[in-house]
Amino acid sequence: MAKPQHVTQFQNSHQELSLYSHIPASRQPPILRIISGITGMLPENSLHHHLVFKPKRPKQPGGGGAELYYVQLVSKVEEMEDEKGKENRGYELRKQKWKMTLEDIPEVTRKPVTSRSVLSSNIAEGDAIAFVESLGYTFQSAYFTRSSRLMHGNVIIKLSQILLPQPTPPSSTPAPGAVFGNPFPTSSLTTLDPAKSWILKASVRVQSNQDVESLNTGVNGLKGFKELMKGMCDLEIAERLALDTRVR
Amino acid sequence: MPVTGLYFIQETTTPPAISILTDRLSKRHQPIPLGRWTFEHRLLRENPPPLPTTPSSPTSPQQSPQQPAPLQQHKFMQWLDLSYHPYMLFILADKQIVTSEREFELIVRSKMASMWTVRQTLRAVGYGYEVDDFRVRIADLTQGDQVKGVVVEIEYTPCSYIEQGEGIIRDFMAGLQPPDGRFTFAPNEGYESGREWTLLDTGRQYCEILRFR
């Protein structure tokens, strides 16, 4: 069947080129200010809810067969405050707009940046959580990311921190959906890293991994930004296996 | 969302059902053409999980090799791509239906291929008409070269509740004296009364009639 020509088939999925740097908690405010100066924009702050799902089936023994991957549902948490400056605590997990995301393991490459394909699809209507479960996945864990996002040319700069929901006390009977975590009150979220450090990720999205010219432009954009940040932080390639999303 | 009914004619008729219906529509009403419409439907089956090759799996007790594995109920997934909703895909996995972007297909094909396999592809091509408060779409359903039937979709635009809409849609269809077929309005468990019709209800009906053709 001929698909309408004007429809872009794939809008979210892309090849992601990236560099990373570890930022100690005390360095985060000045670094954010500096990047804000470089980019000439104020950071866009956001909180995202991540649900990690693992395939229910076991991996084929002996290493044969296709790989299985973890998938995530990601949703932006609206941080609303009422007139008294109190947080809006009515968080409805099932009413959130979720995006299903599957990040591939970074490819083996000689490029001076990390390169991986990121596939994602927004789920518009329906119960995304129950849906992913019926695809053959089971809920594994939940976390939140607090991040500040800026743009420098085609480079997306994201300073983020992983936060964990408050563990439910084992004695009490948990409310339905409690395992997925509730972001409110946000003060109850604790950082995964006890030192409260941040990750700076600089990335460029290229639509196709076959498009060598755009890939080179992307790599050069990242190299340029790395140069610019020299002396403030070192942007490096991530350890490939640290970003492995395959089920073992 | 307006209530939508799907009427499926499986029997082949002479003249073809699509011409009978188009003819009666234009003789008995003043239809305004909406143009061509198409859809594509895929049925996927969950592949059986790999059999453990080592008998030392701690969870399963020893089984004699002759004994077949317990027959598992296969799970199915269905993708429906309607031309008049060009940016999305209806996806029914087991019992959960959602709408998502087309990229979902890419995720399954590239990264879940070991879990799901496409078993059947159906296509439909036809024309849509606006008739007063109704939108009627008629299409021939095919699988490869094989004709599988005729699908008629009737949307009753002023109404979003099945309780009121179902009768009106049935009456409209009866007025066309269609060849024998059937409506697939409610799922087996019925609808919650007083709930507004959603796009997902429309998608679910398609999946119901197209599941095994």
Coordinates of C-alpha atoms in Angstrom, one line a residue:
Chain A
M1 CA 0.0 0.0 0.0
A2 CA 1.3 3.4 -0.9
K3 CA 1.8 5.5 2.2
P4 CA 1.1 9.2 2.0
Q5 CA 4.3 10.8 0.8
H6 CA 4.1 13.9 3.0
V7 CA 4.2 11.8 6.2
T8 CA 7.7 11.5 7.6
Q9 CA 7.9 7.9 8.7
F10 CA 10.4 8.2 11.5
Q11 CA 10.5 11.4 13.5
N12 CA 11.8 10.4 16.9
S13 CA 14.2 7.6 16.1
H14 CA 17.7 8.6 15.4
Q15 CA 21.4 7.9 15.7
E16 CA 22.7 9.6 18.7
L17 CA 26.3 10.8 18.9
S18 CA 27.4 11.8 22.4
L19 CA 30.1 12.7 24.8
Y20 CA 29.9 12.6 28.6
S21 CA 31.4 14.3 31.6
H22 CA 31.0 13.7 35.3
I23 CA 30.3 17.0 37.2
P24 CA 30.7 17.1 41.0
A25 CA 27.8 18.6 42.8
S26 CA 29.7 21.8 43.8
R27 CA 30.7 22.4 40.1
Q28 CA 27.2 22.1 38.7
P29 CA 26.0 25.6 39.3
P30 CA 29.0 27.4 37.8
I31 CA 29.1 25.0 34.9
L32 CA 25.5 25.5 34.2
R33 CA 26.0 29.3 34.3
I34 CA 29.0 29.1 31.9
I35 CA 27.1 26.9 29.4
S36 CA 24.1 29.3 29.7
G37 CA 26.5 32.1 28.8
I38 CA 28.0 30.2 25.8
T39 CA 24.6 29.2 24.4
G40 CA 23.0 32.5 25.2
M41 CA 19.9 30.8 26.6
L42 CA 18.4 29.9 30.0
P43 CA 18.3 26.2 30.7
E44 CA 15.1 24.4 30.3
N45 CA 14.6 22.4 33.5
S46 CA 12.5 19.3 33.6
L47 CA 11.8 16.2 35.6
H48 CA 11.2 12.9 33.8
H49 CA 9.8 9.6 35.1
H50 CA 11.4 6.5 33.7
L51 CA 10.0 3.0 34.0
V52 CA 12.4 0.2 33.0
F53 CA 11.0 -3.1 31.6
K54 CA 12.7 -6.3 31.0
P55 CA 11.6 -9.1 28.6
K56 CA 9.7 -11.9 30.4
R57 CA 11.3 -14.6 28.4
P58 CA 14.8 -15.8 29.2
K59 CA 17.6 -15.1 26.9
Q60 CA 18.4 -17.9 24.6
P61 CA 21.0 -20.1 26.3
G62 CA 24.4 -20.4 24.7
G63 CA 24.4 -16.9 23.3
G64 CA 22.6 -17.9 20.1
G65 CA 19.6 -16.2 18.7
A66 CA 18.7 -12.5 18.7
E67 CA 19.5 -10.2 21.5
L68 CA 16.8 -9.0 23.9
Y69 CA 16.7 -5.5 25.1
Y70 CA 15.4 -3.5 28.0
V71 CA 12.8 -1.0 27.1
Q72 CA 11.7 2.2 28.9
L73 CA 8.7 4.2 29.2
V74 CA 9.6 7.9 29.7
S75 CA 7.2 10.7 30.7
K76 CA 7.7 14.3 31.5
V77 CA 6.4 15.2 35.0
E78 CA 4.7 18.6 35.1
E79 CA 5.8 20.3 38.2
M80 CA 2.9 22.5 39.0
E81 CA 2.6 24.7 42.0
D82 CA -0.6 26.0 43.4
E83 CA -1.1 29.5 44.8
K84 CA 0.4 28.6 48.2
G85 CA 3.5 27.4 46.5
K86 CA 2.7 23.9 47.2
E87 CA 3.4 21.1 44.8
N88 CA 0.6 19.5 42.9
R89 CA 0.6 16.0 44.3
G90 CA -2.2 14.5 42.2
Y91 CA 0.1 12.4 40.1
E92 CA -1.8 10.0 37.9
L93 CA 0.6 7.5 36.5
R94 CA -1.8 6.1 33.9
K95 CA -2.8 9.5 32.7
Q96 CA 0.8 10.5 31.9
K97 CA 1.9 10.7 28.3
W98 CA 4.5 8.0 27.9
K99 CA 7.1 7.5 25.2
M100 CA 8.4 4.0 24.6
T101 CA 12.1 4.1 24.1
L102 CA 14.6 1.5 23.2
E103 CA 18.3 2.5 23.2
D104 CA 20.7 0.2 21.4
I105 CA 24.1 -0.7 22.8
P106 CA 26.6 1.8 21.4
E107 CA 28.2 0.6 18.2
V108 CA 31.8 -0.5 17.9
T109 CA 33.3 2.5 16.1
R110 CA 36.4 4.4 15.6
K111 CA 34.6 7.7 15.9
P112 CA 35.8 9.9 18.7
V113 CA 32.2 9.9 20.1
T114 CA 29.7 7.4 21.4
S115 CA 27.3 6.4 18.7
R116 CA 24.1 4.5 19.3
S117 CA 20.7 4.2 17.8
V118 CA 17.7 5.4 19.8
L119 CA 14.3 4.2 18.8
S120 CA 11.2 5.7 20.3
S121 CA 7.5 6.0 19.7
N122 CA 5.0 8.2 21.6
I123 CA 2.0 6.4 22.9
A124 CA -1.0 8.6 22.4
E125 CA -4.0 6.8 23.8
G126 CA -4.4 3.7 25.9
D127 CA -2.7 2.3 29.0
A128 CA 1.0 2.4 28.1
I129 CA 2.2 0.4 31.1
A130 CA -0.3 -2.5 30.7
F131 CA 0.5 -2.4 27.0
V132 CA 4.3 -2.8 27.4
E133 CA 3.5 -5.7 29.8
S134 CA 1.4 -7.4 27.2
L135 CA 4.2 -7.1 24.7
G136 CA 6.1 -9.6 26.8
Y137 CA 7.9 -7.3 29.3
T138 CA 7.9 -7.1 33.0
F139 CA 8.4 -4.0 35.1
Q140 CA 11.9 -3.9 36.5
S141 CA 12.6 -0.5 38.1
A142 CA 11.6 3.1 38.3
Y143 CA 13.7 6.2 38.5
F144 CA 13.5 9.9 37.8
T145 CA 15.9 12.3 36.1
R146 CA 16.1 16.0 36.8
S147 CA 17.8 17.8 34.0
S148 CA 18.7 21.1 32.5
R149 CA 18.7 21.2 28.8
L150 CA 20.4 23.8 26.5
M151 CA 21.3 23.9 22.8
H152 CA 24.5 25.0 21.2
G153 CA 24.1 24.9 17.4
N154 CA 23.1 21.3 16.8
V155 CA 24.5 20.1 20.1
I156 CA 22.0 19.2 22.8
I157 CA 23.5 19.8 26.2
K158 CA 21.9 18.0 29.1
L159 CA 23.0 18.3 32.7
S160 CA 21.2 15.6 34.7
Q161 CA 20.9 13.7 37.9
I162 CA 19.3 10.4 38.6
L163 CA 16.8 10.4 41.4
L164 CA 15.1 7.5 43.1
P165 CA 11.6 7.4 44.5
Q166 CA 11.2 6.9 48.2
P167 CA 11.2 3.2 48.9
T168 CA 7.8 2.0 50.1
P169 CA 8.0 0.8 53.7
P170 CA 7.8 -3.0 53.7
S171 CA 5.3 -3.1 56.6
S172 CA 2.5 -1.1 55.0
T173 CA 0.5 -2.4 52.1
P174 CA 1.6 -0.4 49.1
A175 CA -1.0 1.6 47.2
P176 CA -1.7 0.3 43.7
G177 CA 0.9 1.5 41.3
A178 CA 3.3 2.4 44.2
V179 CA 6.1 0.3 42.7
F180 CA 6.3 2.7 39.8
G181 CA 7.1 5.5 42.1
N182 CA 5.5 8.9 42.6
P183 CA 7.6 12.1 42.0
F184 CA 5.7 14.1 44.6
P185 CA 6.7 15.6 46.9
T186 CA 9.9 16.1 44.9
S187 CA 11.8 16.6 48.1
S188 CA 11.3 12.9 48.9
L189 CA 13.3 11.9 45.9
T190 CA 16.9 10.9 46.7
T191 CA 19.8 11.1 44.4
L192 CA 21.2 7.7 43.2
D193 CA 24.7 9.0 43.8
P194 CA 25.3 9.8 47.5
A195 CA 27.7 12.5 46.4
K196 CA 24.8 14.1 44.4
S197 CA 27.0 14.6 41.3
W198 CA 25.7 15.4 37.8
I199 CA 26.3 14.0 34.4
L200 CA 26.9 16.4 31.5
K201 CA 25.9 14.8 28.2
A202 CA 26.5 16.6 24.9
S203 CA 24.7 14.9 22.0
V204 CA 23.8 15.4 18.4
R205 CA 21.0 13.6 16.6
V206 CA 21.4 12.3 13.1
Q207 CA 18.4 10.9 11.4
S208 CA 20.2 8.1 9.6
N209 CA 23.4 6.2 10.4
Q210 CA 24.0 5.9 6.7
D211 CA 24.2 9.6 6.3
V212 CA 28.0 10.0 6.5
E213 CA 28.1 13.7 5.9
S214 CA 25.6 14.5 8.7
L215 CA 27.5 12.1 11.0
N216 CA 30.7 14.0 10.3
T217 CA 29.0 17.3 10.9
G218 CA 27.7 15.9 14.2
V219 CA 31.1 14.6 15.3
N220 CA 32.6 18.0 14.5
G221 CA 29.9 19.8 16.4
L222 CA 30.7 17.7 19.5
K223 CA 34.4 18.1 19.1
G224 CA 33.9 21.9 18.9
F225 CA 31.9 21.9 22.0
K226 CA 34.4 19.7 23.8
E227 CA 37.1 22.2 22.9
L228 CA 34.9 25.0 24.2
M229 CA 34.5 23.3 27.5
K230 CA 38.1 22.5 28.0
G231 CA 39.4 23.5 31.4
M232 CA 35.9 23.3 32.9
C233 CA 35.1 19.7 32.2
D234 CA 36.4 16.9 30.1
L235 CA 33.9 15.5 27.7
E236 CA 34.7 11.8 26.9
I237 CA 33.4 8.8 25.1
A238 CA 31.3 6.6 27.5
E239 CA 32.4 3.1 28.2
R240 CA 30.4 1.1 25.7
L241 CA 29.5 -1.7 28.0
A242 CA 28.3 0.8 30.6
L243 CA 25.6 1.8 28.2
D244 CA 24.6 -1.8 27.4
T245 CA 20.9 -2.3 27.2
R246 CA 20.9 -6.0 26.3
V247 CA 19.5 -8.6 28.6
R248 CA 22.2 -10.8 29.9
Chain B
M1 CA -15.2 10.6 19.0
P2 CA -18.3 9.8 17.0
V3 CA -19.6 6.3 17.3
T4 CA -18.3 4.1 14.5
G5 CA -19.7 0.8 13.3
L6 CA -18.0 -1.8 11.2
Y7 CA -19.9 -4.0 8.9
F8 CA -18.1 -6.9 7.4
I9 CA -19.3 -8.9 4.4
Q10 CA -17.4 -12.1 3.9
E11 CA -19.4 -13.7 1.1
T12 CA -18.5 -12.9 -2.4
T13 CA -21.6 -11.6 -4.3
T14 CA -22.3 -10.8 -7.9
P15 CA -22.2 -7.9 -8.6
P16 CA -19.5 -7.3 -6.0
A17 CA -20.8 -6.0 -2.7
I18 CA -18.7 -2.8 -3.1
S19 CA -20.6 -1.9 -6.3
I20 CA -24.0 -2.8 -4.8
L21 CA -23.3 -0.5 -1.9
T22 CA -21.8 2.3 -3.8
D23 CA -24.7 2.2 -6.2
R24 CA -27.4 2.3 -3.5
L25 CA -25.6 5.0 -1.6
S26 CA -25.6 7.3 -4.7
K27 CA -29.2 6.4 -5.7
R28 CA -30.7 6.8 -2.2
H29 CA -28.6 9.6 -0.8
Q30 CA -26.6 12.5 -2.1
P31 CA -23.1 11.3 -1.1
I32 CA -20.2 13.7 -1.2
P33 CA -17.0 11.8 -2.1
L34 CA -14.3 11.9 0.5
G35 CA -11.7 10.3 -1.7
R36 CA -9.8 7.1 -1.6
W37 CA -9.0 5.4 1.7
T38 CA -6.9 2.4 2.5
F39 CA -5.8 0.4 5.5
E40 CA -3.2 -2.1 6.3
H41 CA -3.5 -4.7 9.0
R42 CA -0.8 -7.0 10.3
L43 CA -1.2 -9.9 12.6
L44 CA 1.9 -10.9 14.6
R45 CA 2.3 -13.9 16.7
E46 CA 4.5 -14.2 19.7
N47 CA 7.3 -16.7 19.1
P48 CA 7.6 -19.4 21.6
P49 CA 10.3 -18.7 24.1
P50 CA 13.5 -20.6 23.6
L51 CA 13.5 -24.0 25.1
P52 CA 16.1 -24.5 27.8
T53 CA 18.8 -26.7 26.4
T54 CA 20.3 -27.5 29.8
P55 CA 18.0 -29.7 32.0
S56 CA 19.5 -28.1 35.1
S57 CA 17.1 -25.2 35.1
P58 CA 16.4 -24.7 38.8
T59 CA 12.7 -23.7 38.3
S60 CA 11.4 -26.5 36.2
P61 CA 11.4 -30.1 37.4
Q62 CA 12.9 -32.8 35.2
Q63 CA 10.7 -33.7 32.3
S64 CA 11.1 -36.7 30.1
P65 CA 12.2 -35.6 26.7
Q66 CA 9.3 -37.3 25.0
Q67 CA 6.8 -35.3 26.9
P68 CA 5.8 -32.3 24.8
A69 CA 6.0 -28.9 26.4
P70 CA 2.6 -27.8 27.7
L71 CA 0.7 -26.2 24.9
Q72 CA 1.0 -22.5 25.3
Q73 CA -1.6 -20.1 24.4
H74 CA 0.0 -17.9 21.8
K75 CA -0.3 -14.2 22.2
F76 CA -1.1 -12.1 19.2
M77 CA -0.4 -8.5 18.3
Q78 CA -2.2 -6.5 15.7
W79 CA -1.2 -3.4 13.8
L80 CA -3.7 -1.3 12.1
D81 CA -2.7 1.6 9.9
L82 CA -5.7 3.6 8.7
S83 CA -5.1 6.1 5.9
Y84 CA -7.2 8.8 7.4
H85 CA -5.1 8.7 10.6
P86 CA -1.8 9.0 8.8
Y87 CA 0.4 9.7 11.8
M88 CA -0.5 6.8 14.0
L89 CA -0.8 3.1 14.3
F90 CA -3.4 1.2 16.4
I91 CA -1.7 -1.6 18.2
L92 CA -3.5 -4.3 20.0
A93 CA -1.2 -6.6 22.0
D94 CA -3.0 -9.4 23.8
K95 CA -5.9 -7.3 25.2
Q96 CA -4.3 -3.9 25.5
I97 CA -4.9 -1.5 22.7
V98 CA -3.0 1.8 22.3
T99 CA -2.3 4.3 19.5
S100 CA 1.3 5.1 18.9
E101 CA 3.4 6.6 16.3
R102 CA 4.5 4.6 13.2
E103 CA 7.9 4.2 14.7
F104 CA 6.6 1.6 17.0
E105 CA 6.7 -0.8 14.0
L106 CA 10.4 0.0 13.6
I107 CA 11.1 -0.9 17.2
V108 CA 9.4 -4.2 16.9
R109 CA 10.9 -5.1 13.6
S110 CA 14.4 -4.2 14.5
K111 CA 14.7 -5.0 18.2
M112 CA 11.8 -7.4 19.1
A113 CA 12.1 -9.6 16.0
S114 CA 13.0 -12.6 18.2
M115 CA 9.8 -12.2 20.1
W116 CA 7.2 -11.3 17.4
T117 CA 6.8 -12.5 13.8
V118 CA 4.4 -11.1 11.2
R119 CA 2.0 -13.9 10.2
Q120 CA -0.6 -12.2 8.1
T121 CA -1.0 -8.9 6.1
L122 CA -4.3 -7.7 5.0
R123 CA -4.9 -4.6 2.8
A124 CA -8.0 -2.7 1.9
V125 CA -8.6 -0.1 -0.7
G126 CA -11.8 1.8 -1.3
Y127 CA -13.6 5.1 -1.3
G128 CA -15.2 7.2 1.4
Y129 CA -18.4 9.3 1.3
E130 CA -20.1 11.8 3.4
V131 CA -23.8 11.3 3.6
D132 CA -25.7 13.8 5.8
D133 CA -24.4 13.1 9.3
F134 CA -22.7 9.9 8.4
R135 CA -19.3 9.1 7.0
V136 CA -19.3 5.9 5.1
R137 CA -16.2 4.1 3.9
I138 CA -16.3 1.0 1.8
A139 CA -13.3 -1.1 0.9
D140 CA -12.3 -4.4 -0.6
L141 CA -10.2 -6.5 1.8
T142 CA -7.5 -8.5 0.3
Q143 CA -4.7 -10.8 1.3
G144 CA -2.2 -10.9 -1.5
D145 CA -4.3 -11.6 -4.5
Q146 CA -7.1 -13.2 -2.5
V147 CA -10.3 -11.2 -1.9
K148 CA -11.3 -11.6 1.7
G149 CA -14.4 -9.6 1.9
V150 CA -15.8 -6.1 2.1
V151 CA -15.4 -3.7 5.0
V152 CA -17.9 -0.9 5.6
E153 CA -17.2 1.7 8.2
I154 CA -20.0 3.9 9.2
E155 CA -19.3 6.9 11.5
Y156 CA -22.3 8.7 12.9
T157 CA -20.8 12.1 13.5
P158 CA -23.3 13.8 15.9
C159 CA -23.1 11.0 18.5
S160 CA -20.4 9.8 20.9
Y161 CA -22.3 7.2 22.9
I162 CA -22.8 3.7 21.8
E163 CA -26.2 3.5 23.4
Q164 CA -27.7 6.0 21.0
G165 CA -25.4 5.5 18.1
E166 CA -25.6 1.8 17.5
G167 CA -29.3 1.7 16.5
I168 CA -28.9 4.6 14.2
I169 CA -25.9 3.1 12.4
R170 CA -27.7 -0.3 12.1
D171 CA -30.8 1.4 10.6
F172 CA -28.7 3.4 8.2
M173 CA -27.0 0.2 7.0
A174 CA -30.3 -1.7 6.8
G175 CA -31.5 1.1 4.5
L176 CA -28.9 0.1 2.0
Q177 CA -30.1 -3.5 2.0
P178 CA -26.6 -4.8 2.1
P179 CA -25.5 -8.3 1.3
D180 CA -25.3 -10.5 4.4
G181 CA -22.7 -9.5 6.8
R182 CA -22.3 -8.6 10.5
F183 CA -21.6 -5.7 12.7
T184 CA -19.0 -6.0 15.5
F185 CA -20.1 -3.3 17.8
A186 CA -19.4 -4.4 21.3
P187 CA -16.6 -6.6 22.7
N188 CA -17.7 -9.8 24.4
E189 CA -17.7 -8.1 27.8
G190 CA -19.8 -5.2 26.5
Y191 CA -19.2 -1.6 27.0
E192 CA -19.3 0.4 30.2
S193 CA -22.5 2.3 30.0
G194 CA -22.3 6.1 29.7
R195 CA -18.7 6.0 28.5
E196 CA -17.8 8.2 25.6
W197 CA -16.7 6.5 22.4
T198 CA -13.0 6.7 21.8
L199 CA -10.7 6.1 18.9
L200 CA -9.5 3.0 20.6
D201 CA -13.0 1.5 20.4
T202 CA -12.9 2.0 16.7
G203 CA -9.5 0.4 16.5
R204 CA -10.6 -2.5 18.6
Q205 CA -13.5 -3.3 16.2
Y206 CA -11.1 -3.5 13.3
C207 CA -8.8 -5.8 15.1
E208 CA -11.8 -8.0 16.1
I209 CA -13.0 -8.5 12.5
L210 CA -9.5 -8.7 10.9
R211 CA -7.9 -11.0 13.4
F212 CA -8.3 -14.2 11.5
R213 CA -9.1 -13.8 7.8

